[in-house]
Amino acid sequence: MSRVVLACLVVLCGLVGASAASAASAADGSWDGVNGVQHLHFETGPITVKPGQNSIDNVFVPDAQKPKVDGYIVRARPDLTYLDGKVPPVDVIHLHHGVWLNASGTSPASPAGQVQPIFFGGEEKTVFRIPRGYGYAYKKSDKWILNEMIHNNTPNREKVRLVWDLDFIPATSPLAKSITPVIPFWLDVRRGWGYPVFDVAQRTGGADGQFTFPDEVPTDPYANGPKQNEFSMPYDATLVSAVGHLHPGGLRDDVRLTRGGSSKLIFRSQAKYYDPAGPVSWDVSLTASKTKWRAGVKAGDVLSIHSTYDARQSSWYENMGIVLVFVAPHDTSGPDPFATPVSPEGELTHGHLAENNHHGGKAVVYPDARRAAGKAGATTVKIKDYQFRPGDLGLLYNKKAKVPVVAKGQSLTFVNQDDASYEWHSITTCRAPCNRQTGISYPLANGLAGTQFDSGQLGYGLAGATPAANRVTWKTPSTLSQGTYTYFCRIHPFMRGAFRVQ
Ligand SMILES: [Cu+2]
């Protein structure tokens, strides 16, 4: 697969490949069991994942990795596997997102750049389904781009591939004659941004412990530009399918339809967490629209997306709110939501997945830094070879190792000395002792209120299109009160460290 550098088109964090699609029968409006639907499997060549990487690539998809003839795509299930076909545990390596884009197509509602999205994968591993009677029109001459972000949580080099299963109906088959083509519309609370994220930690109140973007942002996040979460329909159409994307902590993506002064909730992509710790990890599935769901919309109607996160447990600054809607232009068969109620309720596209089994947080694996000796006069902590020096909890097995101590009112400076072009690290508070086994829901950014800090991702990447902070240093707040502070790296959560303020 040839790698090319493009301006970042999209970014979406999420993943891929769910195991069990809904088994709705054809009578329910699905394609399941319908004769003439081909089940095609595609995969990339081996992709070398650098130690610890969390970066983004755009690659052209060779013709061999696409259907050979024109036709209609009606289902997509992306995933990431090792070369032997096994799916890696999500706490080891995962597809943070993959977005399959058609560079030969356009959509009135595109992500950043004007390339047409087709489907995407994220850690939530949603399966995309287009209901019976509709399909995404594919041409073998289409040029596809895959925007991929693979996150290696470990300091080991790995080889993986992206895989995607498509249900496909050749254009020459009798079945194709009854298909109405649909176009994917990309709704995004940060539509147009290369790295479309928002900060949940900016919330200022709210008794329910939840935060909805953009509705509950204290100051209008769109004050200096277009309302990114809104999209005005260019023509009458029927919406036939929708599914959302969220990061851990995300609870739901709502799509509202506004006409004149009236507004209706027409679709909700609801998160179901299988993780016993609640909305903190990737052990989650989102609802997609039911196969019978339809909404008739008129030219000038406004679609808007509103994304709600839990703000109590693991809220942070890198959250997404996206819904992909498949739209049949000029199809007026769908019920008008203002005349006939349209249920926003969807259905899960898969259950708990085995690759999310390792939640972590049980066994104690590091010493308790609160009991370790301190060394006064510390000024700098170097991050090298995935260790915090001094202060790494792993180093404290050596009884002679000490925790760096900084005087109250002073700061400690952290410097990332790994290869900052792709080895990005953060210094993020976790509640002491923060010394248990790493998993998809441990550690959490649960430093005590008033003493929380987060460095951002120290490293370099394309500005505005990656999460890199584009700096390699960070200073601890000088306002911290006395005590021992434990922290971890959000990108490599086995990395733990401590310092003391005295
Ligand atoms: Cu790190």
Tab-separated table of N, CA, C and O in Angstrom, residues 171-229:
chain	number	residue	atom	x	y	z
A	171	ALA	N	-23.630	-4.253	-9.906
A	171	ALA	CA	-24.569	-3.410	-10.651
A	171	ALA	C	-25.300	-4.184	-11.736
A	171	ALA	O	-26.404	-3.805	-12.145
A	172	THR	N	-24.692	-5.273	-12.203
A	172	THR	CA	-25.314	-6.046	-13.284
A	172	THR	C	-26.339	-7.056	-12.771
A	172	THR	O	-27.019	-7.704	-13.566
A	173	SER	N	-26.439	-7.234	-11.472
A	173	SER	CA	-27.365	-8.241	-10.948
A	173	SER	C	-28.796	-7.698	-10.954
A	173	SER	O	-29.010	-6.486	-10.869
A	174	PRO	N	-29.785	-8.596	-11.087
A	174	PRO	CA	-31.184	-8.148	-11.085
A	174	PRO	C	-31.535	-7.373	-9.812
A	174	PRO	O	-32.312	-6.423	-9.841
A	175	LEU	N	-30.916	-7.777	-8.699
A	175	LEU	CA	-31.195	-7.131	-7.425
A	175	LEU	C	-30.852	-5.633	-7.462
A	175	LEU	O	-31.501	-4.800	-6.818
A	176	ALA	N	-29.807	-5.293	-8.252
A	176	ALA	CA	-29.341	-3.902	-8.288
A	176	ALA	C	-30.390	-2.958	-8.866
A	176	ALA	O	-30.392	-1.757	-8.560
A	177	LYS	N	-31.287	-3.525	-9.683
A	177	LYS	CA	-32.252	-2.658	-10.368
A	177	LYS	C	-33.230	-1.994	-9.397
A	177	LYS	O	-33.820	-0.959	-9.693
A	178	SER	N	-33.396	-2.616	-8.226
A	178	SER	CA	-34.377	-2.077	-7.281
A	178	SER	C	-33.739	-1.152	-6.248
A	178	SER	O	-34.399	-0.700	-5.321
A	179	ILE	N	-32.436	-0.864	-6.412
A	179	ILE	CA	-31.735	-0.110	-5.368
A	179	ILE	C	-31.759	1.391	-5.638
A	179	ILE	O	-31.488	1.844	-6.757
A	180	THR	N	-32.079	2.151	-4.620
A	180	THR	CA	-31.977	3.603	-4.668
A	180	THR	C	-30.638	3.997	-4.040
A	180	THR	O	-30.351	3.588	-2.916
A	181	PRO	N	-29.826	4.765	-4.763
A	181	PRO	CA	-28.500	5.099	-4.213
A	181	PRO	C	-28.574	6.108	-3.064
A	181	PRO	O	-29.434	6.992	-3.052
A	182	VAL	N	-27.656	5.939	-2.114
A	182	VAL	CA	-27.560	6.877	-0.986
A	182	VAL	C	-26.162	7.498	-0.941
A	182	VAL	O	-25.191	6.916	-1.431
A	183	ILE	N	-26.094	8.683	-0.350
A	183	ILE	CA	-24.831	9.404	-0.174
A	183	ILE	C	-24.594	9.556	1.328
A	183	ILE	O	-25.513	9.921	2.060
A	184	PRO	N	-23.375	9.290	1.805
A	184	PRO	CA	-23.101	9.505	3.227
A	184	PRO	C	-22.925	10.993	3.547
A	184	PRO	O	-22.210	11.700	2.846
A	185	PHE	N	-23.628	11.443	4.569
A	185	PHE	CA	-23.470	12.806	5.085
A	185	PHE	C	-22.749	12.709	6.424
A	185	PHE	O	-23.121	11.912	7.281
A	186	TRP	N	-21.762	13.563	6.586
A	186	TRP	CA	-20.909	13.534	7.790
A	186	TRP	C	-21.350	14.666	8.723
A	186	TRP	O	-21.070	15.828	8.450
A	187	LEU	N	-22.049	14.322	9.787
A	187	LEU	CA	-22.400	15.317	10.799
A	187	LEU	C	-21.364	15.246	11.912
A	187	LEU	O	-21.003	14.152	12.355
A	188	ASP	N	-20.902	16.397	12.359
A	188	ASP	CA	-19.765	16.432	13.285
A	188	ASP	C	-19.870	17.734	14.070
A	188	ASP	O	-20.035	18.795	13.462
A	189	VAL	N	-19.776	17.658	15.386
A	189	VAL	CA	-19.833	18.902	16.169
A	189	VAL	C	-18.646	19.808	15.856
A	189	VAL	O	-18.654	20.995	16.190
A	190	ARG	N	-17.624	19.256	15.220
A	190	ARG	CA	-16.452	20.028	14.785
A	190	ARG	C	-16.197	19.808	13.294
A	190	ARG	O	-15.047	19.655	12.865
A	191	ARG	N	-17.290	19.779	12.515
A	191	ARG	CA	-17.136	19.506	11.082
A	191	ARG	C	-16.235	20.552	10.438
A	191	ARG	O	-16.379	21.752	10.662
A	192	GLY	N	-15.280	20.093	9.641
A	192	GLY	CA	-14.348	20.992	8.989
A	192	GLY	C	-12.994	21.032	9.676
A	192	GLY	O	-12.018	21.482	9.080
A	193	TRP	N	-12.923	20.547	10.892
A	193	TRP	CA	-11.628	20.521	11.573
A	193	TRP	C	-10.855	19.270	11.185
A	193	TRP	O	-11.426	18.188	11.062
A	194	GLY	N	-9.545	19.413	11.044
A	194	GLY	CA	-8.708	18.258	10.733
A	194	GLY	C	-8.701	17.255	11.871
A	194	GLY	O	-8.680	16.049	11.647
A	195	TYR	N	-8.695	17.733	13.099
A	195	TYR	CA	-8.772	16.846	14.258
A	195	TYR	C	-9.938	17.340	15.107
A	195	TYR	O	-9.786	18.211	15.957
A	196	PRO	N	-11.128	16.817	14.810
A	196	PRO	CA	-12.361	17.443	15.304
A	196	PRO	C	-12.711	17.054	16.738
A	196	PRO	O	-13.564	16.216	16.972
A	197	VAL	N	-12.074	17.661	17.700
A	197	VAL	CA	-12.297	17.290	19.098
A	197	VAL	C	-12.796	18.469	19.924
A	197	VAL	O	-12.665	19.620	19.525
A	198	PHE	N	-13.366	18.154	21.067
A	198	PHE	CA	-13.764	19.182	22.023
A	198	PHE	C	-13.446	18.704	23.431
A	198	PHE	O	-13.194	17.527	23.669
A	199	ASP	N	-13.483	19.663	24.348
A	199	ASP	CA	-13.029	19.451	25.718
A	199	ASP	C	-14.236	19.289	26.636
A	199	ASP	O	-15.055	20.189	26.750
A	200	VAL	N	-14.320	18.146	27.273
A	200	VAL	CA	-15.409	17.945	28.224
A	200	VAL	C	-15.084	18.614	29.557
A	200	VAL	O	-15.965	19.029	30.295
A	201	ALA	N	-13.790	18.757	29.833
A	201	ALA	CA	-13.391	19.327	31.119
A	201	ALA	C	-13.745	20.807	31.230
A	201	ALA	O	-13.661	21.384	32.312
A	202	GLN	N	-14.168	21.427	30.110
A	202	GLN	CA	-14.486	22.855	30.172
A	202	GLN	C	-15.853	23.128	30.782
A	202	GLN	O	-16.232	24.270	30.999
A	203	ARG	N	-16.610	22.108	31.056
A	203	ARG	CA	-17.943	22.323	31.607
A	203	ARG	C	-17.848	23.067	32.933
A	203	ARG	O	-16.913	22.896	33.694
A	204	THR	N	-18.828	23.879	33.202
A	204	THR	CA	-18.771	24.696	34.406
A	204	THR	C	-19.802	24.282	35.432
A	204	THR	O	-19.823	24.798	36.529
A	205	GLY	N	-20.656	23.393	35.113
A	205	GLY	CA	-21.648	23.016	36.103
A	205	GLY	C	-22.545	21.946	35.541
A	205	GLY	O	-22.126	21.167	34.712
A	206	GLY	N	-23.746	21.907	35.996
A	206	GLY	CA	-24.641	20.874	35.502
A	206	GLY	C	-24.791	19.810	36.548
A	206	GLY	O	-23.862	19.060	36.836
A	207	ALA	N	-25.963	19.745	37.144
A	207	ALA	CA	-26.166	18.832	38.269
A	207	ALA	C	-26.196	17.383	37.829
A	207	ALA	O	-25.976	16.494	38.629
A	208	ASP	N	-26.436	17.127	36.549
A	208	ASP	CA	-26.603	15.748	36.110
A	208	ASP	C	-25.280	15.048	35.819
A	208	ASP	O	-25.262	13.869	35.478
A	209	GLY	N	-24.154	15.763	35.949
A	209	GLY	CA	-22.866	15.129	35.709
A	209	GLY	C	-22.598	14.852	34.248
A	209	GLY	O	-21.701	14.095	33.906
A	210	GLN	N	-23.394	15.444	33.380
A	210	GLN	CA	-23.210	15.232	31.943
A	210	GLN	C	-22.945	16.566	31.253
A	210	GLN	O	-23.294	17.616	31.776
A	211	PHE	N	-22.318	16.470	30.099
A	211	PHE	CA	-21.964	17.671	29.353
A	211	PHE	C	-22.312	17.453	27.885
A	211	PHE	O	-21.891	16.463	27.287
A	212	THR	N	-23.099	18.348	27.329
A	212	THR	CA	-23.492	18.236	25.919
A	212	THR	C	-22.831	19.341	25.110
A	212	THR	O	-22.948	20.524	25.441
A	213	PHE	N	-22.126	18.915	24.072
A	213	PHE	CA	-21.495	19.855	23.148
A	213	PHE	C	-22.362	19.936	21.890
A	213	PHE	O	-22.737	18.890	21.358
A	214	PRO	N	-22.688	21.150	21.396
A	214	PRO	CA	-22.242	22.461	21.865
A	214	PRO	C	-23.178	23.098	22.882
A	214	PRO	O	-22.873	24.190	23.377
A	215	ASP	N	-24.292	22.460	23.213
A	215	ASP	CA	-25.368	23.131	23.938
A	215	ASP	C	-24.956	23.686	25.296
A	215	ASP	O	-25.485	24.699	25.739
A	216	GLU	N	-24.029	22.996	25.989
A	216	GLU	CA	-23.685	23.405	27.347
A	216	GLU	C	-22.310	24.060	27.459
A	216	GLU	O	-21.763	24.173	28.541
A	217	VAL	N	-21.770	24.470	26.332
A	217	VAL	CA	-20.481	25.169	26.385
A	217	VAL	C	-20.752	26.584	26.893
A	217	VAL	O	-21.648	27.260	26.395
A	218	PRO	N	-19.995	27.023	27.913
A	218	PRO	CA	-20.269	28.326	28.525
A	218	PRO	C	-20.237	29.481	27.520
A	218	PRO	O	-21.061	30.385	27.588
A	219	THR	N	-19.272	29.460	26.588
A	219	THR	CA	-19.257	30.512	25.568
A	219	THR	C	-19.418	29.840	24.208
A	219	THR	O	-18.871	28.759	23.976
A	220	ASP	N	-20.165	30.479	23.315
A	220	ASP	CA	-20.498	29.884	22.015
A	220	ASP	C	-19.241	29.393	21.292
A	220	ASP	O	-18.387	30.187	20.909
A	221	PRO	N	-19.103	28.067	21.110
A	221	PRO	CA	-17.880	27.564	20.472
A	221	PRO	C	-17.806	27.910	18.992
A	221	PRO	O	-16.770	27.733	18.365
A	222	TYR	N	-18.912	28.404	18.438
A	222	TYR	CA	-18.916	28.729	17.004
A	222	TYR	C	-18.989	30.247	16.777
A	222	TYR	O	-19.362	30.695	15.699
A	223	ALA	N	-18.635	31.003	17.812
A	223	ALA	CA	-18.818	32.465	17.731
A	223	ALA	C	-18.071	33.071	16.545
A	223	ALA	O	-18.505	34.062	15.981
A	224	ASN	N	-16.949	32.474	16.165
A	224	ASN	CA	-16.129	33.086	15.115
A	224	ASN	C	-16.260	32.402	13.760
A	224	ASN	O	-15.409	32.563	12.893
A	225	GLY	N	-17.298	31.625	13.577
A	225	GLY	CA	-17.406	30.933	12.294
A	225	GLY	C	-18.753	30.259	12.167
A	225	GLY	O	-19.678	30.554	12.914
A	226	PRO	N	-18.843	29.342	11.209
A	226	PRO	CA	-20.124	28.668	10.995
A	226	PRO	C	-20.476	27.730	12.154
A	226	PRO	O	-19.603	27.300	12.896
A	227	LYS	N	-21.757	27.464	12.291
A	227	LYS	CA	-22.198	26.476	13.277
A	227	LYS	C	-21.848	25.099	12.717
A	227	LYS	O	-22.571	24.548	11.904
A	228	GLN	N	-20.728	24.580	13.181
A	228	GLN	CA	-20.199	23.349	12.589
A	228	GLN	C	-21.127	22.162	12.799
A	228	GLN	O	-21.099	21.195	12.034
A	229	ASN	N	-21.945	22.214	13.846
A	229	ASN	CA	-22.798	21.057	14.154
A	229	ASN	C	-24.088	21.069	13.349
A	229	ASN	O	-24.899	20.163	13.492
